[in-house]
Amino acid sequence: MTDPSPSPRAGGTDDSMPLAADPAAGTDAAAVVVSDHPATFTLADNQQGRPFWARLDNPFAAGLLLTLGGLVALLLGIALTNISTILVYIGLAMFAALGLDPVVKWLGRHGVKRGWAIAIIFLTGAILGIGLMLLVVPTLVAQIGQFVTGIPDTIDNFQKSDFFKWLEGIFGTGLNSLVTDAEKWVTDPANIAAISGGLLKVGAGIATAISGGLIIVVLTLYFVASLPGIKDSLMQFAPARRRPGVRAMTDQITDSVGGYLMGMVILAFFNSVVATLLHLVLGLPYPLLMGVLAFSITIIPLIGPVLYWIVATVIALFTSPLAALIFAICYLIYIQIEAYVLTPKVMNKAIEIPGSLVVIGALIGGTLLGFIGALVAIPVTASILLIIKQVFFKKQDAKV
């Protein structure tokens, strides 16, 4: 007799059991779906713990998307490389605007509206620039020409000096031939053209510098005029409850960077005046040229004055070792006065940066973008340091 009770199906599953687990039984139970075919079933849990590429339903589509993403990233990198010069112009103009903003605020506190304050600043800058071009540039060009044409006589006088004889006694007679070969190499027009890349490249570089300077001036004008609006627009990215704190930190950063940039210019101007006066008093040649060189180099804090001290002392050695020694001592004394007296007074509203970070920032910026990078890296370092102090340190202090 046949047993009327239902027999179990293949795999030991009873027909009375449901084909799908009750969703209310839990996630693990609901994940098992059994088909009508006895050998076909799908486990959603079988993908857990497996590598990402092993869980892809369509590997070809995923590979295509990854390839397209890589190509887009490559194109973006090429585009950023091509517009790197424009980005540098924008960055310099923004830093210049931050440097001029304290002057605009100072005029505003004395009853001058922002528009008129900006007009006064740029008009004063234009007058000073034209005056420097009419008074300084002709003399500067003449002194540069005298410096280049006077290189042979300077080297000959240096070889006849007692200081050179003292050096020759230490290093031997080969020093004379070394200096002579260096003189021939420096005075050879072909070598000068090779260093500069040719007259055409020099002319193109000058034209690029002039056009870049005009672009930076125009962008600076727009940034100074719209700086409050830029800050208000950036505030919209922050949550409403945090905007007062973010606005206060942003104002502190911009004021600190602006004060730092303005202080750099003031200290560089003092260095330029001191260098020019020392050259005039000691009878060293090219005082105006060395003053301009001092301003260009010492605008980099901490590193600039020391670098100019070395360069100017070495150049002065070719004229008079005694004058060079006096210059080195006097300028070294001024560097100490600047470090302990002038800098604290000028930089009183700027964030204090440790000397090691100044050196590291200048080296990194100089490696990436040359002189401009070394100049801009220090305010960037100041901004990063201020953000760390205001955000990260406060969060850490709150964890008691």
Short mmCIF file of C-alpha atoms in Angstrom, two decimals, residues 121-262:
data_model
loop_
_atom_site.label_atom_id
_atom_site.label_comp_id
_atom_site.label_asym_id
_atom_site.label_seq_id
_atom_site.Cartn_x
_atom_site.Cartn_y
_atom_site.Cartn_z
CA ILE A 121 45.49 103.58 -3.08
CA PHE A 122 45.75 102.70 -6.76
CA LEU A 123 46.19 106.33 -7.81
CA THR A 124 48.99 106.73 -5.25
CA GLY A 125 50.56 103.49 -6.46
CA ALA A 126 50.39 104.65 -10.07
CA ILE A 127 52.02 107.99 -9.22
CA LEU A 128 54.79 106.27 -7.27
CA GLY A 129 55.30 103.73 -10.04
CA ILE A 130 55.58 106.40 -12.74
CA GLY A 131 57.90 108.47 -10.54
CA LEU A 132 60.16 105.47 -9.92
CA MET A 133 60.23 104.69 -13.61
CA LEU A 134 61.22 108.27 -14.50
CA LEU A 135 63.75 108.74 -11.70
CA VAL A 136 65.11 105.31 -10.90
CA VAL A 137 64.87 103.24 -14.07
CA PRO A 138 67.32 105.31 -16.20
CA THR A 139 69.91 105.31 -13.40
CA LEU A 140 69.26 101.63 -12.74
CA VAL A 141 69.71 100.73 -16.41
CA ALA A 142 72.93 102.77 -16.54
CA GLN A 143 74.28 101.04 -13.44
CA ILE A 144 73.40 97.62 -14.84
CA GLY A 145 75.28 98.50 -18.01
CA GLN A 146 78.27 99.71 -16.01
CA PHE A 147 78.21 96.54 -13.95
CA VAL A 148 78.23 94.29 -17.03
CA THR A 149 80.90 96.25 -18.93
CA GLY A 150 82.99 96.72 -15.79
CA ILE A 151 83.28 93.01 -14.98
CA PRO A 152 86.78 92.66 -16.53
CA ASP A 153 88.16 95.73 -14.71
CA THR A 154 86.58 94.58 -11.45
CA ILE A 155 88.19 91.16 -11.75
CA ASP A 156 91.58 92.69 -12.67
CA ASN A 157 91.47 94.97 -9.65
CA PHE A 158 90.50 92.03 -7.48
CA GLN A 159 93.47 90.05 -8.75
CA LYS A 160 95.81 92.93 -7.84
CA SER A 161 94.45 93.30 -4.31
CA ASP A 162 96.15 92.04 -1.17
CA PHE A 163 93.14 89.93 -0.36
CA PHE A 164 93.55 87.97 -3.61
CA LYS A 165 97.25 87.44 -2.85
CA TRP A 166 96.27 86.09 0.54
CA LEU A 167 93.79 83.71 -1.07
CA GLU A 168 96.39 82.69 -3.64
CA GLY A 169 98.81 81.87 -0.85
CA ILE A 170 96.21 79.50 0.61
CA PHE A 171 94.83 77.86 -2.55
CA GLY A 172 97.92 78.09 -4.76
CA THR A 173 98.70 79.68 -8.12
CA GLY A 174 95.87 77.79 -9.80
CA LEU A 175 93.44 80.33 -8.36
CA ASN A 176 94.68 82.96 -10.82
CA SER A 177 94.02 80.77 -13.85
CA LEU A 178 90.63 79.81 -12.43
CA VAL A 179 89.59 83.46 -12.08
CA THR A 180 90.89 84.22 -15.59
CA ASP A 181 88.90 81.36 -17.11
CA ALA A 182 85.81 82.48 -15.23
CA GLU A 183 86.29 86.03 -16.55
CA LYS A 184 86.56 84.79 -20.16
CA TRP A 185 83.48 82.64 -19.75
CA VAL A 186 81.36 85.42 -18.20
CA THR A 187 82.38 88.06 -20.72
CA ASP A 188 81.72 85.80 -23.73
CA PRO A 189 78.47 86.96 -25.39
CA ALA A 190 77.76 83.45 -26.62
CA ASN A 191 77.71 82.12 -23.07
CA ILE A 192 75.50 84.96 -21.90
CA ALA A 193 73.09 84.23 -24.76
CA ALA A 194 73.17 80.54 -23.89
CA ILE A 195 72.33 81.26 -20.25
CA SER A 196 69.47 83.59 -21.09
CA GLY A 197 68.20 81.42 -23.92
CA GLY A 198 68.86 84.00 -26.61
CA LEU A 199 67.76 87.58 -27.13
CA LEU A 200 64.41 86.50 -28.55
CA LYS A 201 63.63 84.46 -25.46
CA VAL A 202 64.71 87.31 -23.19
CA GLY A 203 62.46 89.73 -25.07
CA ALA A 204 59.55 87.31 -24.87
CA GLY A 205 60.17 86.89 -21.14
CA ILE A 206 60.15 90.65 -20.61
CA ALA A 207 56.92 91.01 -22.61
CA THR A 208 55.33 88.16 -20.63
CA ALA A 209 56.39 89.75 -17.34
CA ILE A 210 54.90 93.12 -18.33
CA SER A 211 51.62 91.61 -19.50
CA GLY A 212 51.47 89.41 -16.41
CA GLY A 213 52.05 92.44 -14.19
CA LEU A 214 49.17 94.30 -15.85
CA ILE A 215 46.89 91.28 -15.44
CA ILE A 216 47.80 91.03 -11.76
CA VAL A 217 47.11 94.75 -11.23
CA VAL A 218 43.67 94.48 -12.86
CA LEU A 219 42.78 91.33 -10.93
CA THR A 220 43.99 92.94 -7.70
CA LEU A 221 41.70 95.90 -8.32
CA TYR A 222 38.70 93.62 -8.77
CA PHE A 223 39.59 91.46 -5.76
CA VAL A 224 40.06 94.45 -3.45
CA ALA A 225 36.74 95.94 -4.56
CA SER A 226 34.81 92.67 -4.16
CA LEU A 227 36.60 91.18 -1.15
CA PRO A 228 33.63 91.59 1.26
CA GLY A 229 31.31 90.01 -1.32
CA ILE A 230 33.73 87.11 -1.83
CA LYS A 231 33.76 86.47 1.91
CA ASP A 232 29.94 86.56 2.05
CA SER A 233 29.71 84.09 -0.83
CA LEU A 234 32.14 81.70 0.82
CA MET A 235 30.10 81.83 4.01
CA GLN A 236 27.18 80.23 2.17
CA PHE A 237 29.09 76.94 1.98
CA ALA A 238 29.14 76.66 5.78
CA PRO A 239 26.11 75.50 7.81
CA ALA A 240 24.01 78.37 9.13
CA ARG A 241 24.74 77.56 12.79
CA ARG A 242 28.50 77.69 12.16
CA ARG A 243 28.66 80.79 9.97
CA PRO A 244 29.45 83.27 12.78
CA GLY A 245 32.44 81.21 13.89
CA VAL A 246 33.59 80.58 10.33
CA ARG A 247 33.23 84.26 9.51
CA ALA A 248 35.30 85.25 12.55
CA MET A 249 38.03 82.76 11.63
CA THR A 250 37.99 83.93 7.98
CA ASP A 251 38.36 87.57 9.04
CA GLN A 252 41.21 86.62 11.34
CA ILE A 253 42.97 84.72 8.54
CA THR A 254 42.56 87.49 5.98
CA ASP A 255 43.61 90.18 8.45
CA SER A 256 46.62 88.13 9.50
CA VAL A 257 47.71 87.40 5.91
CA GLY A 258 47.12 91.02 4.92
CA GLY A 259 49.15 92.30 7.86
CA TYR A 260 51.90 89.81 7.09
CA LEU A 261 52.14 90.84 3.44
CA MET A 262 52.13 94.53 4.31
#
